[in-house]
mmCIF file of C-alpha atoms and ligand atoms in Angstrom:
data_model
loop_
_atom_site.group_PDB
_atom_site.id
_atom_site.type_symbol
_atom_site.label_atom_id
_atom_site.label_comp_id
_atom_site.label_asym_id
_atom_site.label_seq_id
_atom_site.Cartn_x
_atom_site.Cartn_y
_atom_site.Cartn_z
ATOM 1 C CA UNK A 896 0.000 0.000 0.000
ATOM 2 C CA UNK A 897 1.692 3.097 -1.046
ATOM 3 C CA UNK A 898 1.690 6.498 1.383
ATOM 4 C CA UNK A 899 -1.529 8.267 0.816
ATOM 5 C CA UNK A 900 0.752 11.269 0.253
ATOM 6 C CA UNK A 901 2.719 9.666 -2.737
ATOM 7 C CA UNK A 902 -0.304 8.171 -3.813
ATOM 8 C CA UNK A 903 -2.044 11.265 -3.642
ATOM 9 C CA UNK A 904 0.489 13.301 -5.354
ATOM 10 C CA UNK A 905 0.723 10.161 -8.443
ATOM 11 C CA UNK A 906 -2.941 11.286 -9.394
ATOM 12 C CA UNK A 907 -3.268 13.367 -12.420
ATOM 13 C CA UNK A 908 -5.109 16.527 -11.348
ATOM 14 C CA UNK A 909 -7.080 18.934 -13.898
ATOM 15 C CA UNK A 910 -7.149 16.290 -16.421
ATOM 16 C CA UNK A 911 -10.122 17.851 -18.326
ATOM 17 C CA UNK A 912 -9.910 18.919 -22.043
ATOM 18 C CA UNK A 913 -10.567 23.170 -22.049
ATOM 19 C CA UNK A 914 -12.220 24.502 -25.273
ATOM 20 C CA UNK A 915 -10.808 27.275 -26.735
ATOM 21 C CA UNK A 916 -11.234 30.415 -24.775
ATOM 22 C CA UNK A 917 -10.024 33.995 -25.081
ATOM 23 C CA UNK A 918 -10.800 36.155 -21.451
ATOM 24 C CA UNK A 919 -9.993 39.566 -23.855
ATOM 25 C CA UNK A 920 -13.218 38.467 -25.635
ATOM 26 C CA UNK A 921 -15.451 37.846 -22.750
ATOM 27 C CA UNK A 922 -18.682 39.814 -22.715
ATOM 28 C CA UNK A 923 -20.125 42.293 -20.606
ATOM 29 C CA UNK A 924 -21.885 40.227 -18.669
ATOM 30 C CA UNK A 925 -20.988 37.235 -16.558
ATOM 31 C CA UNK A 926 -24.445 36.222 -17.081
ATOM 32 C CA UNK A 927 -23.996 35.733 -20.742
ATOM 33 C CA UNK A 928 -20.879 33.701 -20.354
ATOM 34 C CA UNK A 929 -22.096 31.303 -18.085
ATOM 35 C CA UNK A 930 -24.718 30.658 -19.892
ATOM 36 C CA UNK A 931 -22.338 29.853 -22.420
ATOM 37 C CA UNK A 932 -20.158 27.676 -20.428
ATOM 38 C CA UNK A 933 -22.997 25.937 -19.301
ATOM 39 C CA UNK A 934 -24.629 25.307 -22.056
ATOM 40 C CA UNK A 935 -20.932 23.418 -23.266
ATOM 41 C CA UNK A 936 -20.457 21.521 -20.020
ATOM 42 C CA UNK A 937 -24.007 20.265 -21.030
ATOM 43 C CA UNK A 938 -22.955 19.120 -24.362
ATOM 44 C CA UNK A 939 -19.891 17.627 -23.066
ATOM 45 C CA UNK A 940 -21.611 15.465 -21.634
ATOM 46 C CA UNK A 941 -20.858 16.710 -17.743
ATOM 47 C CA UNK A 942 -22.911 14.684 -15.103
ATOM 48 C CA UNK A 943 -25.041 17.046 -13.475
ATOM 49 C CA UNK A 944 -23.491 20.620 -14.641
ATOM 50 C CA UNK A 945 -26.060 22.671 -12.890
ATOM 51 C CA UNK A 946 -25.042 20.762 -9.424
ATOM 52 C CA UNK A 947 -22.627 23.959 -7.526
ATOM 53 C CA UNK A 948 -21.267 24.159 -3.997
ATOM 54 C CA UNK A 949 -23.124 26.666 -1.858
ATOM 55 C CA UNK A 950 -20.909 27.851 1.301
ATOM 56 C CA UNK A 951 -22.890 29.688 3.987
ATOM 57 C CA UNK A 952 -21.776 30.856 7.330
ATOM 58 C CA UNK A 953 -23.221 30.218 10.528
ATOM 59 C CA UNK A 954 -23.972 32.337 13.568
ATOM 60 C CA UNK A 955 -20.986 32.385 14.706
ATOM 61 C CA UNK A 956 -19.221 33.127 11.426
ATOM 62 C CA UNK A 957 -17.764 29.668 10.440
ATOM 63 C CA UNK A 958 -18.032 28.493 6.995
ATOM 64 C CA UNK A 959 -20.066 25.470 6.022
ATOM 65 C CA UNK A 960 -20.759 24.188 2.377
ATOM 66 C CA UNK A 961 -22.641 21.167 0.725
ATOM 67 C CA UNK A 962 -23.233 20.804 -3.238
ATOM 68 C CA UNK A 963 -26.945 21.515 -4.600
ATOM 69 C CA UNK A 964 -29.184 21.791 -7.515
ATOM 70 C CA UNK A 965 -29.254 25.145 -9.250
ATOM 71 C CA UNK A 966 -32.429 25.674 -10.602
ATOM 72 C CA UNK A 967 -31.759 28.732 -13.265
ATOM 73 C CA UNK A 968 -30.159 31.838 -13.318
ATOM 74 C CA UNK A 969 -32.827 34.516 -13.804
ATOM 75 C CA UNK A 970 -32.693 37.345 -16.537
ATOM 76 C CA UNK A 971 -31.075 39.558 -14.059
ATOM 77 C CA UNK A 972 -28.268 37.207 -13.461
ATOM 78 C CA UNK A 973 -29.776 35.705 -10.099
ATOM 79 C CA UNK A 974 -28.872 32.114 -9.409
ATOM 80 C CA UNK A 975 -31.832 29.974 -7.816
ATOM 81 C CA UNK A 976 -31.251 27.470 -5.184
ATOM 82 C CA UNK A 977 -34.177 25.620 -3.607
ATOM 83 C CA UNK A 978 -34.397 23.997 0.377
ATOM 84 C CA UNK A 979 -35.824 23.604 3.273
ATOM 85 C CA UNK A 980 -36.081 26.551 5.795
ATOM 86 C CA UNK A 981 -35.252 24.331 8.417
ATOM 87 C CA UNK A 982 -32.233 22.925 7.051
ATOM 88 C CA UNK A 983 -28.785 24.372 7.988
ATOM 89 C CA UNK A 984 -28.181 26.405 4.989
ATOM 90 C CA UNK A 985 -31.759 27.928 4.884
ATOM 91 C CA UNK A 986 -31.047 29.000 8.672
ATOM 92 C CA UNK A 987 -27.868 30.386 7.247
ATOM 93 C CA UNK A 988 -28.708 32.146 4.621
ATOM 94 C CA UNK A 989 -31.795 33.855 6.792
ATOM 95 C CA UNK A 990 -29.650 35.080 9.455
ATOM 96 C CA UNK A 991 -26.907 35.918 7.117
ATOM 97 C CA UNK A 992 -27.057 36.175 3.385
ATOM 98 C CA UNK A 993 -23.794 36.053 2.200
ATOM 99 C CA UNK A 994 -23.030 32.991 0.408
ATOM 100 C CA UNK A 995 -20.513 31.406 -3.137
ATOM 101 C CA UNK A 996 -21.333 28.851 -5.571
ATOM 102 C CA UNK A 997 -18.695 26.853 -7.085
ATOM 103 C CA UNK A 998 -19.263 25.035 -9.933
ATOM 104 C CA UNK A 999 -16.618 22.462 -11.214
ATOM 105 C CA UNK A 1000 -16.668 21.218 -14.963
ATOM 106 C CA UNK A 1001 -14.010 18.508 -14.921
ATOM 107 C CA UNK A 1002 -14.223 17.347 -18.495
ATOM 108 C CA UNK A 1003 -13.854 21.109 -19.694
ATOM 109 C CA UNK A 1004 -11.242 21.850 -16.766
ATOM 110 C CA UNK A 1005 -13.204 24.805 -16.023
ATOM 111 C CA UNK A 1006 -14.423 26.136 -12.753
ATOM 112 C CA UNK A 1007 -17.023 28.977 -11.958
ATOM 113 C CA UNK A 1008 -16.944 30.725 -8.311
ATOM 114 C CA UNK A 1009 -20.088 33.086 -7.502
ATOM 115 C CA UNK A 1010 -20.257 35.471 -4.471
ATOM 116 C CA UNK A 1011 -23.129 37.716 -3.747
ATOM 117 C CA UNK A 1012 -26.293 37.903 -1.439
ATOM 118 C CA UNK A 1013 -29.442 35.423 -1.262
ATOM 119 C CA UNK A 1014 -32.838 37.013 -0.492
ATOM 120 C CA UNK A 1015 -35.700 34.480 -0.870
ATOM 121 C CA UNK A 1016 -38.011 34.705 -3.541
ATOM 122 C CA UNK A 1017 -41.653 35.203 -3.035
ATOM 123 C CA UNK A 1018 -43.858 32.688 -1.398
ATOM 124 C CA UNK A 1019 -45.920 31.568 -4.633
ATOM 125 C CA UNK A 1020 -42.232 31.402 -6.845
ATOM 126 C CA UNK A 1021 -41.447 28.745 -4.090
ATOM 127 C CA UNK A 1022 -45.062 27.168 -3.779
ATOM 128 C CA UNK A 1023 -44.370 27.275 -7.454
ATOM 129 C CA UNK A 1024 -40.648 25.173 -7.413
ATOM 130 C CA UNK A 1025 -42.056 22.710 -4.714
ATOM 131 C CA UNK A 1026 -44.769 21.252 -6.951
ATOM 132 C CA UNK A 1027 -42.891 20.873 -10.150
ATOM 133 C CA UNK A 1028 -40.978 18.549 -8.249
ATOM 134 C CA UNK A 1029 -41.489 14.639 -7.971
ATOM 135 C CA UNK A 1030 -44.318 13.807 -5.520
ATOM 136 C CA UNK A 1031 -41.535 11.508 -3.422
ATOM 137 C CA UNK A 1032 -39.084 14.651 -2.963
ATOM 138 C CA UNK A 1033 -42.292 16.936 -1.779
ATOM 139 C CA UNK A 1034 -43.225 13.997 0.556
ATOM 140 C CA UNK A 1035 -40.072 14.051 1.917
ATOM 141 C CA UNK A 1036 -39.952 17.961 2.573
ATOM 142 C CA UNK A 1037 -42.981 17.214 4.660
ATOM 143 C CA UNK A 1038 -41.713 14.227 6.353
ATOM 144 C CA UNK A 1039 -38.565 16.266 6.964
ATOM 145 C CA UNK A 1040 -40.213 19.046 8.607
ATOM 146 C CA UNK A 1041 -42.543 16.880 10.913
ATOM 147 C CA UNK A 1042 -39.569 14.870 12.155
ATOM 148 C CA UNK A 1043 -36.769 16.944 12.432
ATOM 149 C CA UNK A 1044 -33.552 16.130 10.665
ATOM 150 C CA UNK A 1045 -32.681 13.584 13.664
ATOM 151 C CA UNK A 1046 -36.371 11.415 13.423
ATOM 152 C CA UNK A 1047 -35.629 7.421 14.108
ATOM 153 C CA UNK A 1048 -35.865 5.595 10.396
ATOM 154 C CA UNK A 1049 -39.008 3.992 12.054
ATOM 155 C CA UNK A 1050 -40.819 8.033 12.407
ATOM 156 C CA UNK A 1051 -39.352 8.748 9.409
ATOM 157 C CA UNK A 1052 -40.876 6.327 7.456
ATOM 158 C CA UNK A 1053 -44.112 6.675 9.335
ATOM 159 C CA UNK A 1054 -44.069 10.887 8.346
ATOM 160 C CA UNK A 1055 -42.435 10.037 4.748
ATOM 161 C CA UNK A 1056 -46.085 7.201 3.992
ATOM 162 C CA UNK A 1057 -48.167 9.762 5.668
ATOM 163 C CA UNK A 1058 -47.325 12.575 3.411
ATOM 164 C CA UNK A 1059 -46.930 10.653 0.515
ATOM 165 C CA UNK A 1060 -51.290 9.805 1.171
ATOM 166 C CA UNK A 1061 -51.971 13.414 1.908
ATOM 167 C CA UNK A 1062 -50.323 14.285 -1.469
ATOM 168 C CA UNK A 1063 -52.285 11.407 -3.238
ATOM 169 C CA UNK A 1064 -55.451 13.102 -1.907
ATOM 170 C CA UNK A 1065 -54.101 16.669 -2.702
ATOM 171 C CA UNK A 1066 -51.643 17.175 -5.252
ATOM 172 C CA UNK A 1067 -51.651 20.898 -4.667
ATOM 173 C CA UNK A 1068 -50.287 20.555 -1.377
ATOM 174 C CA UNK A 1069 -47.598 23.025 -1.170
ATOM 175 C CA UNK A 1070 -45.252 22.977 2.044
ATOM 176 C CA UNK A 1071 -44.310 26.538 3.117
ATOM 177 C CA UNK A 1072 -41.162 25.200 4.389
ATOM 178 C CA UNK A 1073 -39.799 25.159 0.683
ATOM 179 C CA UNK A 1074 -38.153 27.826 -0.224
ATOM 180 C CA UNK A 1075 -36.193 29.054 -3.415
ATOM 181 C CA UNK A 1076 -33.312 31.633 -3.098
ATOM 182 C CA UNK A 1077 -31.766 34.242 -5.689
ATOM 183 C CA UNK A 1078 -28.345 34.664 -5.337
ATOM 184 C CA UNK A 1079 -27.385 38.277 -6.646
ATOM 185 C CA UNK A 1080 -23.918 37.988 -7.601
ATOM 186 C CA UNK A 1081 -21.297 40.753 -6.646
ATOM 187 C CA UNK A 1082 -18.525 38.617 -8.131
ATOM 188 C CA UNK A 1083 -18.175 35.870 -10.526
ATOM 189 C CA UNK A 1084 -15.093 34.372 -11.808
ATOM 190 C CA UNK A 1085 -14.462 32.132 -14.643
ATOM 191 C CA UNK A 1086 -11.314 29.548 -14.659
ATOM 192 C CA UNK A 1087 -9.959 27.633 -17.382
ATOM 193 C CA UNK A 1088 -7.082 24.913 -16.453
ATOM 194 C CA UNK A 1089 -3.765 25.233 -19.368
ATOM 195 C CA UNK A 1090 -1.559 22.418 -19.881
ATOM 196 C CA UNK A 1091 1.410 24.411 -19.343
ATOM 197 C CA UNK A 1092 -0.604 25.080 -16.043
ATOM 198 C CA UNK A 1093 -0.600 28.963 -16.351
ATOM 199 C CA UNK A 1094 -4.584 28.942 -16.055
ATOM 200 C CA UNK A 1095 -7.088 31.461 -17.384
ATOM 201 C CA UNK A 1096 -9.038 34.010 -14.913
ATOM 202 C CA UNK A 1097 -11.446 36.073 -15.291
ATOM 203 C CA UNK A 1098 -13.387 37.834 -12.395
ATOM 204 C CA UNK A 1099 -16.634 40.391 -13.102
ATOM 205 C CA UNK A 1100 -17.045 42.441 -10.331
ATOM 206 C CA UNK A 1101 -20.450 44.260 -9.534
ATOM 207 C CA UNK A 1102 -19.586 48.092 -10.690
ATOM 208 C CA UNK A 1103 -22.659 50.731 -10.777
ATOM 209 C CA UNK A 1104 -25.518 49.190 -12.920
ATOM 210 C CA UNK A 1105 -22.899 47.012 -14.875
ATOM 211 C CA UNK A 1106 -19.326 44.686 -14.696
ATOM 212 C CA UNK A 1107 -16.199 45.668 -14.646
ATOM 213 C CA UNK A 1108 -13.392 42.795 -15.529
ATOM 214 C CA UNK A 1109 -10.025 42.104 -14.413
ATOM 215 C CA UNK A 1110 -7.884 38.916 -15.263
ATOM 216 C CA UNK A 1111 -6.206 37.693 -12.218
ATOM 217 C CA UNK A 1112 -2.702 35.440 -12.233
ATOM 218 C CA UNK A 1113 -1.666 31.912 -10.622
HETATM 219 C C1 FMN B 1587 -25.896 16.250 -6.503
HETATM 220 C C2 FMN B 1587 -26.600 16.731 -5.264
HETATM 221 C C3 FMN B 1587 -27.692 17.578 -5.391
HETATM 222 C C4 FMN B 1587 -28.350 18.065 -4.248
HETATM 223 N N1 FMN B 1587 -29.370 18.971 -4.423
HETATM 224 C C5 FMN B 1587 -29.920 19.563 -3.337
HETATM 225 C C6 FMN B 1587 -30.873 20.633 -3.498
HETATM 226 O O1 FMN B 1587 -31.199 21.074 -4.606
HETATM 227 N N2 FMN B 1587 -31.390 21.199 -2.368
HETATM 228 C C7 FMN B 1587 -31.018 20.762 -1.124
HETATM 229 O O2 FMN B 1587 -31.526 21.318 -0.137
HETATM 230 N N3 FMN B 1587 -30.109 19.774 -0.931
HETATM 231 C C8 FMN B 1587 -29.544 19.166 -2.012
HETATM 232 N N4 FMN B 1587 -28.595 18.180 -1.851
HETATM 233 C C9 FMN B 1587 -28.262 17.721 -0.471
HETATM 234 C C10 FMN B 1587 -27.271 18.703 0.193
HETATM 235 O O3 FMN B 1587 -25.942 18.470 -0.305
HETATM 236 C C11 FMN B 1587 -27.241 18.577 1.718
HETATM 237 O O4 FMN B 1587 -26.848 17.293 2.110
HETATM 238 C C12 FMN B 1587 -28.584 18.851 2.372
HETATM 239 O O5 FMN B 1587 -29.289 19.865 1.685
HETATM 240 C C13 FMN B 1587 -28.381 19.284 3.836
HETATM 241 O O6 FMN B 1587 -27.528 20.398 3.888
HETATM 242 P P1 FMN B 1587 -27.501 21.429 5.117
HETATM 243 O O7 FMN B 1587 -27.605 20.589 6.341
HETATM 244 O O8 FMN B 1587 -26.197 22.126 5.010
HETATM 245 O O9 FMN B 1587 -28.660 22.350 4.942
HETATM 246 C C14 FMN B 1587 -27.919 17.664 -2.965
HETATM 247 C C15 FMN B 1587 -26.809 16.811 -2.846
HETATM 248 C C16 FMN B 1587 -26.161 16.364 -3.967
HETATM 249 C C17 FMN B 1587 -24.941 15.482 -3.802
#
């Protein structure tokens, strides 16, 4: 069994193939180039390209992160996230805002890091989210909120067959613990691995009613 360190440090890291990409040409907007991106880690063939890592902070100003589902990125350049208000990051992000969203394309060795501020959308966007999805994930959300995140498997499963037969009887059940978030980005940067490892940046920063661009090194 080889050290972990040497074995480690034997694994091939930013393997991915980068398209062509020129930062001089980026546009305006970040929005419009992530879109783009996006649209290529789709086509690539990337499992899940719209699955980010959202960091939060708690109460007492430690980080904490876990990967998601983003759900679009508005017009206006919002990102959407959807959970529970009882989870840890929906406690989070209601007692303070501030959050990133790292996305990691490793076929197209390219990586996108969001910062800005969540503010939750409006009760019938959510009510809206909730039943578009499968009838299972909605029974959980009300399982989840009856038991608490530390139920026995035995309640759980008890709360999980109950709502899936209050569902079954009305499919317009919405729970208002669901709630979707727009992420208003002050910052969004754009990385593209290079073989000779001198990797592409670009970072949009929030500037008046537009984007301002900078490249950034190492
Ligand atoms: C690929 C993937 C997608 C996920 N999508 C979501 C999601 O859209 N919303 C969500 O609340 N949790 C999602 N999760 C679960 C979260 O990672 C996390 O375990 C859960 O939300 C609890 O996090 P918290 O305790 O920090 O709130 C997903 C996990 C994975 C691996």
């Amino acid at each position: 069994m080889p050290d972990l360190r040497d074995l480690l440090r034997s694994l091939p890291a930013i393997v991915g193939d980068p398209p062509p990409w020129d930062p001089q040409r980026a546009p305006e907007d970040p929005r419009a180039l992530f879109i783009d991106w996006l649209h290529e880690a789709i086509e690539r063939g990337v499992a899940e390209p719209h699955a980010a890592t959202l960091s939060t902070v708690d109460t007492h100003g430690r980080p904490d992160a876990r990967v998601l589902i983003v759900k679009n990125v508005t017009a206006s350049g919002e990102f959407e996230i959807a959970t529970m208000s009882t989870s840890a990051k929906g406690r989070q992000l209601a007692a303070h805002p501030a959050c990133a969203l790292t996305f990691y394309w490793s076929p197209l060795a390219r990586s996108v890091r969001v910062r800005g501020v969540a503010r939750p959308a409006s009760p019938q966007d959510s009510a809206r989210d909730f039943l578009a999805r499968h009838p299972d994930s909605r029974a959980l959300v009300f399982a989840s909120a009856a038991g608490g995140e530390s139920a026995s498997d035995e309640e759980h499963r008890r709360l999980v067959g109950e709502a899936k037969a209050r569902i079954e009887r009305d499919p317009d059940l919405v729970s208002p613990d669901w709630v979707v978030w727009r992420i208003r980005p002050d910052s969004v940067e754009f990385w593209q691995g290079s073989e000779d490892r001198d990797h592409l940046r670009l970072r949009y920063l929030r500037s008046g009613n537009g984007w301002s661009r900078e490249r950034l090194r190492a």
